[in-house]
C-alpha cells in the first residue's frame, strides 16, 4: 500500500494581524522548503483573502476555523461554506473543542457543519476529544465515538471525504501532550468506527492535536493511525511549525523505504 502523505494543519485560533501573518508565512515558506507532506493553515475569517493571496501557487493550503451550519440568510456574524469557497478554502475545522465549550456547539450542529462544508467541496476537519474529567471517568472512547457517530450519521455516503482530528481537551494549550500510545489507542478506535461505516476508512486522515510541538511530533507521527497533526500554539512560530513539517516529511520518507 502506498503510504498516504501526512497532513499538518496549523490552527492560528484568534491570533494574527496583517503584518504578523505576512511575516509568519514568509518565514514558514523559507523554513519548510518543499515538504513531503500536506500543509495547511487555519486562519481567522477576516484574513482568508490575505492568506489566499500569500499562499497562492505554493505548498500551503488555506483552511478556515469554523463554518455556519446554514446555507445563507439571517444569521448575523456567521460565515457560510460558499463564502469560504470563494476564497479558495480547502479545509475547515468543525467542532473544535473551544467552539463546543465556549459557543455551545452540539454534536448535531457539528455534523450539520461538516455537511455544509462537504456540499461546498471543502474538506471538514472534524475535531473530537474528551475532557480531563471524562478521561478520568473512563469515558474517553464513549465520548469520541459519540462525537464521530453524529458526523457519520449525517454524512454517511461521503464519510471517507472527511478528516478527523483527535484533540484531548486536557492537552490543548496546556503543554500536556497525550503519549503516543494514548493517542494511538484512541486513533485505532476512531479508525475502527470509520471502517464500520465505509470501506475507505484508511483514506481518512486522522490527526492528533493537543500541545504537539517540535520535540514530540516525530514520535507521535510514527504511530500507525496518526496521519498528521493539528497544531495550535506551535503553528504561530515559523521555526517550530517548520520542524513539525520536517518531522512529518521524514516520517514519509522512512515509510517509503520500508
Ligand atoms: P495547541 O492547540 O497545539 O496549542 O495545544 C491545538 C488545537 O487547539 O488545535
XYZ file of C-alpha atoms and ligand atoms in Angstrom:
267
model
C 0.000 0.000 0.000
C 1.347 3.430 -0.784
C 1.647 5.447 2.370
C -0.612 8.482 2.232
C 1.091 11.770 2.897
C 0.894 13.139 6.398
C -1.186 16.291 6.873
C -0.027 19.073 9.189
C -2.573 21.808 9.893
C -1.775 24.961 11.847
C -4.645 26.417 13.858
C -3.912 30.081 14.447
C -7.031 30.489 16.604
C -7.796 34.184 17.277
C -4.265 35.384 16.633
C -2.605 37.378 13.903
C -2.609 40.719 12.125
C -1.933 41.660 8.520
C 1.706 42.261 9.356
C 2.178 39.226 11.612
C 0.562 36.871 9.073
C 2.753 38.067 6.227
C 5.924 37.678 8.300
C 4.928 34.278 9.636
C 4.104 32.887 6.198
C 7.277 34.280 4.685
C 9.375 32.701 7.444
C 7.459 29.466 7.131
C 7.969 29.234 3.369
C 11.689 29.912 3.847
C 11.931 27.403 6.709
C 9.986 24.451 5.345
C 11.328 24.323 1.787
C 9.454 21.702 -0.255
C 7.760 19.464 2.282
C 6.914 15.830 1.629
C 3.633 16.192 3.475
C 0.487 18.264 3.047
C 0.379 21.558 4.966
C -2.489 23.925 5.735
C -3.102 26.912 7.966
C -6.496 27.628 9.546
C -6.751 31.389 9.780
C -9.320 33.805 11.242
C -12.024 34.574 8.654
C -11.027 38.223 8.039
C -7.602 37.054 6.854
C -8.777 34.462 4.327
C -8.286 36.857 1.411
C -4.840 37.947 2.557
C -3.609 34.423 3.207
C -5.192 33.123 -0.001
C -3.052 35.515 -1.999
C 0.087 34.939 0.098
C -0.004 31.136 -0.288
C -1.220 31.055 -3.919
C 0.711 28.566 -6.022
C 2.710 27.299 -3.035
C 2.672 24.255 -0.784
C 0.407 25.680 1.923
C -3.358 25.158 1.637
C -5.904 27.509 3.129
C -8.187 26.428 5.966
C -10.889 28.189 7.976
C -11.642 27.691 11.664
C -15.422 27.386 11.527
C -18.366 27.429 9.124
C -22.067 28.056 9.537
C -24.421 25.103 9.544
C -26.778 27.263 7.464
C -26.525 27.939 3.766
C -27.378 31.675 3.789
C -29.705 34.180 5.376
C -30.400 35.953 8.655
C -27.504 34.572 10.704
C -25.587 37.670 11.776
C -21.900 37.052 12.272
C -21.861 33.655 10.582
C -19.711 32.706 7.589
C -21.114 30.257 5.029
C -19.331 27.419 3.264
C -19.948 29.171 -0.057
C -18.141 32.258 1.234
C -15.187 30.127 2.345
C -15.102 28.521 -1.071
C -14.992 31.967 -2.711
C -11.574 32.415 -1.066
C -10.173 29.072 -2.145
C -10.565 27.444 1.263
C -9.541 23.779 1.102
C -10.317 22.691 4.693
C -12.442 23.926 7.570
C -12.267 22.956 11.237
C -15.621 21.891 12.640
C -16.402 21.146 16.265
C -13.132 22.383 17.718
C -13.356 21.917 21.486
C -13.205 25.687 22.005
C -16.325 26.022 19.844
C -18.034 23.164 21.684
C -17.024 24.565 25.078
C -17.470 28.331 24.667
C -20.074 28.516 21.923
C -22.367 25.657 22.862
C -21.811 23.618 19.719
C -23.604 20.292 19.785
C -22.776 17.018 18.069
C -25.734 17.538 15.710
C -24.645 21.086 14.886
C -21.091 19.927 14.188
C -22.440 17.201 11.903
C -24.508 19.803 10.018
C -21.422 21.992 9.598
C -19.492 19.055 8.155
C -22.357 18.505 5.731
C -22.314 22.139 4.579
C -18.574 22.021 4.033
C -18.734 18.806 2.017
C -21.558 20.171 -0.122
C -19.352 23.174 -0.955
C -16.381 20.972 -1.846
C -14.456 21.881 1.323
C -12.958 19.137 3.493
C -14.203 19.326 7.069
C -11.652 18.582 9.773
C -13.926 17.145 12.436
C -12.490 17.652 15.916
C -13.304 15.207 18.696
C -11.869 14.757 22.169
C -12.609 14.165 25.811
C -12.176 16.469 28.796
C -9.957 15.509 31.709
C -12.993 14.621 33.835
C -14.284 12.359 31.078
C -10.903 10.643 30.729
C -10.647 10.102 34.459
C -14.151 8.659 34.481
C -13.106 6.133 31.826
C -15.359 7.721 29.197
C -12.777 8.657 26.564
C -13.836 6.123 23.952
C -17.533 6.646 24.524
C -17.181 10.416 24.129
C -15.150 10.418 20.924
C -17.332 7.694 19.418
C -20.475 9.675 20.201
C -18.982 12.804 18.617
C -17.885 10.980 15.471
C -21.094 8.936 15.224
C -23.136 12.120 14.740
C -20.959 13.108 11.795
C -21.061 9.613 10.278
C -24.831 9.525 10.669
C -25.302 12.822 8.831
C -22.656 12.258 6.160
C -22.754 8.518 5.581
C -22.187 8.392 1.840
C -19.218 10.781 1.799
C -17.701 9.988 5.167
C -14.402 8.930 3.567
C -14.001 12.566 2.385
C -13.534 13.990 5.877
C -10.507 14.483 8.104
C -10.782 13.666 11.818
C -8.692 15.366 14.492
C -8.434 13.736 17.903
C -7.734 16.502 20.383
C -7.934 15.563 24.051
C -9.246 18.771 25.637
C -6.848 18.400 28.575
C -3.895 18.547 26.175
C -4.922 21.681 24.246
C -2.776 24.682 25.056
C -1.683 23.095 28.331
C 1.726 21.784 27.350
C 0.418 18.367 28.415
C 0.522 16.023 25.426
C -1.115 12.630 25.153
C 1.583 9.973 24.977
C 1.969 8.410 21.532
C 0.398 5.242 22.963
C -2.581 7.101 24.453
C -3.169 8.894 21.161
C -2.761 5.739 19.063
C -5.229 3.879 21.252
C -7.953 6.450 20.525
C -7.000 6.737 16.856
C -7.413 2.974 16.471
C -10.903 3.226 17.956
C -11.796 6.025 15.521
C -10.374 4.075 12.578
C -12.441 1.033 13.507
C -15.552 3.181 13.793
C -14.913 4.632 10.333
C -14.213 1.163 8.942
C -17.655 0.074 10.058
C -19.112 2.962 8.032
C -17.001 2.899 4.864
C -14.661 0.547 3.071
C -12.364 3.539 2.519
C -11.623 4.239 6.191
C -7.887 4.077 5.551
C -8.209 7.145 3.306
C -9.429 9.331 6.169
C -6.522 11.239 7.706
C -6.638 11.005 11.494
C -4.779 13.959 13.016
C -3.588 14.301 16.590
C -3.828 17.699 18.284
C -3.010 18.981 21.737
C 0.349 20.577 22.518
C 2.043 18.984 19.515
C 5.430 20.645 19.183
C 8.837 20.346 17.558
C 10.043 17.979 20.284
C 7.188 15.480 20.392
C 5.882 15.499 16.785
C 8.204 12.840 15.378
C 7.220 10.243 17.964
C 3.507 10.916 17.656
C 3.693 10.747 13.865
C 5.260 7.277 13.855
C 2.131 5.758 15.356
C 0.221 3.573 12.938
C -3.039 5.512 12.926
C -1.674 9.036 13.388
C -1.728 10.582 9.927
C -0.775 14.102 10.881
C -1.248 16.886 13.372
C -3.478 19.819 14.230
C -1.118 22.321 15.774
C -2.163 25.392 17.752
C 0.478 27.329 19.670
C 3.469 25.927 17.794
C 1.967 26.935 14.441
C 2.451 30.604 15.355
C 6.233 30.144 15.427
C 7.688 29.535 11.984
C 10.725 27.615 13.271
C 8.649 25.262 15.420
C 5.993 24.683 12.764
C 8.708 24.039 10.144
C 10.253 21.413 12.410
C 6.917 19.642 12.786
C 6.519 19.690 8.996
C 10.057 18.305 8.671
C 9.201 15.502 11.110
C 6.129 14.609 9.029
C 8.195 14.653 5.828
C 10.919 12.472 7.377
C 8.318 10.003 8.530
C 7.004 9.859 4.977
C 10.484 9.204 3.616
C 11.219 6.408 6.094
C 7.851 4.741 5.440
C 8.537 4.820 1.707
C 11.825 2.944 2.092
C 10.291 0.150 4.205
P -2.316 23.501 20.912
O -3.757 23.628 20.220
O -1.393 22.882 19.912
O -1.955 24.911 21.263
O -2.496 22.634 22.113
C -4.232 22.626 19.359
C -5.611 22.983 18.894
O -6.397 23.524 19.674
O -5.965 22.744 17.718
